[in-house]
Amino acid sequence: MFRIKRLYIEASAQDDPVTRRVRQRLAHLPVEIIPSREVLRSAGPLTPADISRGKETLVLARQQGPFWRACPGTKEYICCGYQILQVMTNCPLDCSYCILQSYFNLPAITVFTNWEDLWQEVAQQATAHPRQVLRVGTGEFGDSLALDELLGLNRELITRLATWPHLVLEIKTKWHRVTPLLDLGPNPRVIFAWSLNPPRLSRQEEHGAAALAARLAAARQCARAGFRLAFHFDPLIYFPGWEAEYQQVVAELFSTVPAAAIAWISLGTFRYLPALKNIIRARFPASRIVEEEFITALDGKQRYFKTLRAEMLSKMREWIQTQAPAVFVYLCMESPWLWRQVFGFVPSTEELAKKLDERAAAV
Ligand code: SF4
């Protein structure tokens, strides 16, 4: 199951059904019972070695805070109103650009096991907002699918969320093994979403993730099973000759999956917190992605110059909408100025969220 080499279990999580399932499936690993996952937390930022070790370490713990949270978004930028189910933090895949490397100070993948509380929170939110479309997902702090054969989370989520027609689940991933979930279709309230990059970038920067062809083949399987799809060209990464390779990905996308199955496509250019630069250089010495020119943006992140961002986003939009004029394209965490450059208008966060809600409900 990926490269997981160490398993820690909080004493209070030992009897949860998902804990028993994981122990069974990782029976070859020694288990250490700990009083709390806090004993693993580092006093300061994680070292590059800690981060690498964290990709091989799994902690099963009880969620002490809420599972259901509004996506934090990013200050000064336009967000999409996504709701996060925080069932796990950190990820077994290892993308060089992953912001999570500088985000957590606990060197492990944590899976929260008190799912009875998760289902209760979902029910509370669903009944508290009966007339509002709620777009939810587990993919903000990790990959929604990569550990699914270990956890069995998506099967339960899809089944339980089906109770409420105004809840739409987006399963965001760079993984490809969807076969165990296909019998749950058709269900247009479930949107399988892949993040895409050209194959060369994927090989160089998205370690452990499925190849582009495998992601697209999985997307086709999901569409045939009656699920809807989404795609995220995020992060778009600049390199000399990026146009031809990204244009090729767009062409492959539309020759593999039916445009009518696509709920939305988002675009976002590469950005990172300053602390990530040295981590990327230390952990991925062959990577060149932080060697371009960047400016410090309003949210404190390093971003490409505005003119380059505008060019990349506008061209991607044009290539996508030439192939599929009706597909809804939006920008993820980009500035009002860029919205105007790329689309000729600036939505408020509420307007963008409403548009996505309408797309989510349009089944
Ligand atoms: S798949 Fe997403 S969460 Fe996982 S390492 Fe890559 S960028 Fe990070």
Coordinates of N, CA and C in Angstrom, one line a residue, residues 93-179:
L93 N 1.3 10.5 -2.0 CA 2.0 10.9 -3.3 C 3.0 12.0 -2.9
D94 N 3.8 12.3 -3.8 CA 4.9 13.2 -3.4 C 5.3 14.2 -4.5
C95 N 4.4 15.2 -4.8 CA 4.6 16.2 -5.8 C 5.6 17.2 -5.3
S96 N 6.6 17.5 -6.1 CA 7.6 18.5 -5.7 C 7.0 19.8 -5.2
Y97 N 5.9 20.2 -5.9 CA 5.4 21.6 -5.7 C 4.4 21.6 -4.5
C98 N 4.1 20.4 -3.9 CA 3.0 20.3 -2.9 C 3.2 21.3 -1.8
I99 N 2.2 22.1 -1.6 CA 2.2 23.1 -0.5 C 2.2 22.5 0.9
L100 N 1.7 21.3 0.9 CA 1.5 20.6 2.3 C 2.9 20.4 2.9
Q101 N 4.0 20.4 2.1 CA 5.3 20.1 2.7 C 5.7 21.2 3.7
S102 N 5.2 22.4 3.4 CA 5.5 23.5 4.4 C 4.3 23.9 5.3
Y103 N 3.3 23.1 5.3 CA 2.1 23.4 5.9 C 1.9 22.7 7.3
F104 N 2.4 21.5 7.3 CA 2.2 20.7 8.5 C 3.5 20.5 9.3
N105 N 3.4 20.3 10.6 CA 4.6 20.0 11.4 C 4.5 18.7 12.1
L106 N 3.7 17.8 11.4 CA 3.6 16.5 12.0 C 4.0 15.5 10.8
P107 N 5.1 14.8 11.0 CA 5.7 14.0 9.9 C 5.0 12.7 9.7
A108 N 3.7 12.8 9.2 CA 3.0 11.6 9.0 C 1.7 11.9 8.2
I109 N 1.1 10.9 7.6 CA -0.2 11.0 7.0 C -1.2 10.6 8.2
T110 N -2.1 11.6 8.5 CA -3.1 11.2 9.5 C -4.4 10.9 8.9
V111 N -5.0 9.8 9.3 CA -6.4 9.5 9.0 C -7.2 9.5 10.2
F112 N -8.3 10.3 10.2 CA -9.1 10.4 11.4 C -10.2 9.3 11.3
T113 N -10.4 8.5 12.4 CA -11.1 7.3 12.3 C -12.5 7.3 12.9
N114 N -12.8 8.4 13.6 CA -14.2 8.5 14.3 C -15.2 8.9 13.2
W115 N -15.4 8.0 12.3 CA -16.4 8.3 11.2 C -17.8 8.5 11.6
E116 N -18.2 7.9 12.8 CA -19.5 8.1 13.3 C -19.8 9.6 13.5
D117 N -18.7 10.3 14.0 CA -18.9 11.8 14.1 C -18.9 12.5 12.8
L118 N -18.2 12.0 11.8 CA -18.2 12.5 10.5 C -19.6 12.4 9.9
W119 N -20.2 11.3 10.0 CA -21.6 11.1 9.4 C -22.6 12.0 10.1
Q120 N -22.4 12.2 11.4 CA -23.3 13.0 12.1 C -23.2 14.5 11.7
E121 N -21.9 14.9 11.5 CA -21.7 16.3 11.0 C -22.3 16.5 9.6
V122 N -22.1 15.5 8.8 CA -22.6 15.6 7.4 C -24.2 15.8 7.5
A123 N -24.8 14.9 8.3 CA -26.2 15.0 8.4 C -26.7 16.3 9.0
Q124 N -26.0 16.8 10.0 CA -26.3 18.2 10.5 C -26.3 19.3 9.5
Q125 N -25.2 19.3 8.7 CA -25.0 20.3 7.7 C -26.1 20.2 6.6
A126 N -26.3 18.9 6.2 CA -27.3 18.7 5.1 C -28.7 19.1 5.5
T127 N -29.0 18.9 6.8 CA -30.4 19.2 7.2 C -30.4 20.7 7.6
A128 N -29.3 21.3 8.0 CA -29.3 22.8 8.3 C -29.4 23.6 7.0
H129 N -29.0 23.1 5.9 CA -29.0 23.9 4.6 C -29.8 23.1 3.5
P130 N -31.1 22.9 3.7 CA -31.8 22.0 2.8 C -31.9 22.6 1.4
R131 N -31.8 23.9 1.3 CA -32.1 24.5 -0.1 C -30.8 25.0 -0.7
Q132 N -29.6 24.6 -0.1 CA -28.4 25.1 -0.6 C -27.6 23.9 -1.2
V133 N -27.0 24.1 -2.4 CA -26.2 23.0 -2.9 C -24.9 23.0 -2.1
L134 N -24.4 21.9 -1.6 CA -23.2 21.9 -0.8 C -22.2 21.0 -1.6
R135 N -21.1 21.6 -2.1 CA -20.0 20.9 -2.8 C -19.0 20.5 -1.7
V136 N -18.8 19.3 -1.5 CA -17.9 18.8 -0.5 C -16.8 17.9 -1.0
G137 N -15.7 17.8 -0.3 CA -14.7 16.9 -0.8 C -13.6 16.7 0.3
T138 N -12.8 15.7 0.1 CA -11.8 15.4 1.1 C -10.4 15.7 0.5
G139 N -10.3 16.4 -0.6 CA -9.1 16.5 -1.4 C -8.3 17.8 -1.1
E140 N -8.6 18.6 0.0 CA -7.9 19.8 0.1 C -6.5 19.6 0.8
F141 N -6.4 18.6 1.7 CA -5.2 18.4 2.4 C -4.6 17.0 2.2
G142 N -4.9 16.5 1.0 CA -4.3 15.2 0.6 C -5.0 14.7 -0.7
D143 N -4.8 13.5 -1.1 CA -5.4 13.0 -2.4 C -6.6 12.2 -1.9
S144 N -7.7 12.4 -2.6 CA -9.0 11.8 -2.2 C -9.1 10.3 -2.5
L145 N -8.2 9.8 -3.4 CA -8.4 8.4 -3.8 C -7.2 7.5 -3.5
A146 N -6.0 8.2 -3.3 CA -4.8 7.4 -3.2 C -4.8 6.3 -2.2
L147 N -5.4 6.5 -1.0 CA -5.4 5.5 0.0 C -6.8 4.8 0.1
D148 N -7.6 4.9 -1.0 CA -8.9 4.4 -0.8 C -9.0 2.9 -0.7
E149 N -8.1 2.1 -1.3 CA -8.2 0.7 -1.2 C -7.8 0.2 0.3
L150 N -7.1 1.1 1.0 CA -6.8 0.8 2.4 C -8.0 1.2 3.3
L151 N -8.6 2.4 3.0 CA -9.6 3.0 3.9 C -11.0 2.6 3.6
G152 N -11.3 2.5 2.3 CA -12.7 2.3 1.9 C -13.6 3.5 2.1
L153 N -13.0 4.7 2.2 CA -13.7 5.9 2.5 C -14.7 6.3 1.5
N154 N -14.3 6.3 0.2 CA -15.2 6.8 -0.9 C -16.4 6.0 -1.1
R155 N -16.3 4.7 -0.9 CA -17.5 3.8 -1.0 C -18.6 4.3 0.1
E156 N -18.1 4.5 1.3 CA -19.0 4.9 2.3 C -19.6 6.3 2.1
L157 N -18.6 7.2 1.6 CA -19.1 8.6 1.4 C -20.1 8.6 0.3
I158 N -19.9 7.9 -0.8 CA -20.8 8.0 -1.9 C -22.2 7.4 -1.5
T159 N -22.1 6.3 -0.8 CA -23.4 5.7 -0.3 C -24.1 6.6 0.6
R160 N -23.4 7.1 1.6 CA -24.1 7.9 2.6 C -24.6 9.3 2.1
L161 N -23.8 9.9 1.2 CA -24.2 11.2 0.7 C -25.4 11.1 -0.2
A162 N -25.6 9.9 -0.7 CA -26.8 9.7 -1.7 C -28.1 10.1 -1.0
T163 N -28.1 10.0 0.4 CA -29.3 10.4 1.1 C -29.8 11.8 0.8
W164 N -28.8 12.7 0.5 CA -29.2 14.1 0.4 C -28.9 14.6 -1.0
P165 N -29.9 14.8 -1.8 CA -29.7 15.2 -3.2 C -29.0 16.5 -3.4
H166 N -28.9 17.4 -2.4 CA -28.2 18.7 -2.5 C -26.8 18.6 -2.2
L167 N -26.3 17.4 -1.8 CA -24.8 17.3 -1.5 C -24.1 16.7 -2.7
V168 N -23.1 17.4 -3.2 CA -22.3 16.9 -4.3 C -20.9 16.6 -3.9
L169 N -20.4 15.4 -4.1 CA -19.1 15.0 -3.7 C -18.1 15.2 -4.8
E170 N -17.0 15.9 -4.6 CA -15.9 16.0 -5.6 C -14.7 15.2 -5.1
I171 N -14.3 14.2 -5.8 CA -13.2 13.3 -5.4 C -12.0 13.7 -6.2
K172 N -11.1 14.6 -5.6 CA -10.0 15.2 -6.3 C -8.8 14.3 -6.1
T173 N -8.1 14.0 -7.3 CA -7.1 13.0 -7.2 C -6.1 13.1 -8.3
K174 N -4.9 12.4 -8.1 CA -4.0 12.2 -9.2 C -3.8 10.7 -9.3
W175 N -4.7 9.9 -8.7 CA -4.5 8.4 -8.7 C -5.5 7.9 -9.8
H176 N -5.5 6.6 -10.0 CA -6.2 6.1 -11.2 C -7.0 4.9 -10.9
R177 N -6.9 4.3 -9.7 CA -7.6 3.0 -9.4 C -9.1 3.3 -9.0
V178 N -10.0 3.3 -10.0 CA -11.4 3.7 -9.7 C -12.3 2.4 -9.8
T179 N -11.7 1.3 -10.3 CA -12.6 0.1 -10.5 C -13.4 -0.3 -9.3

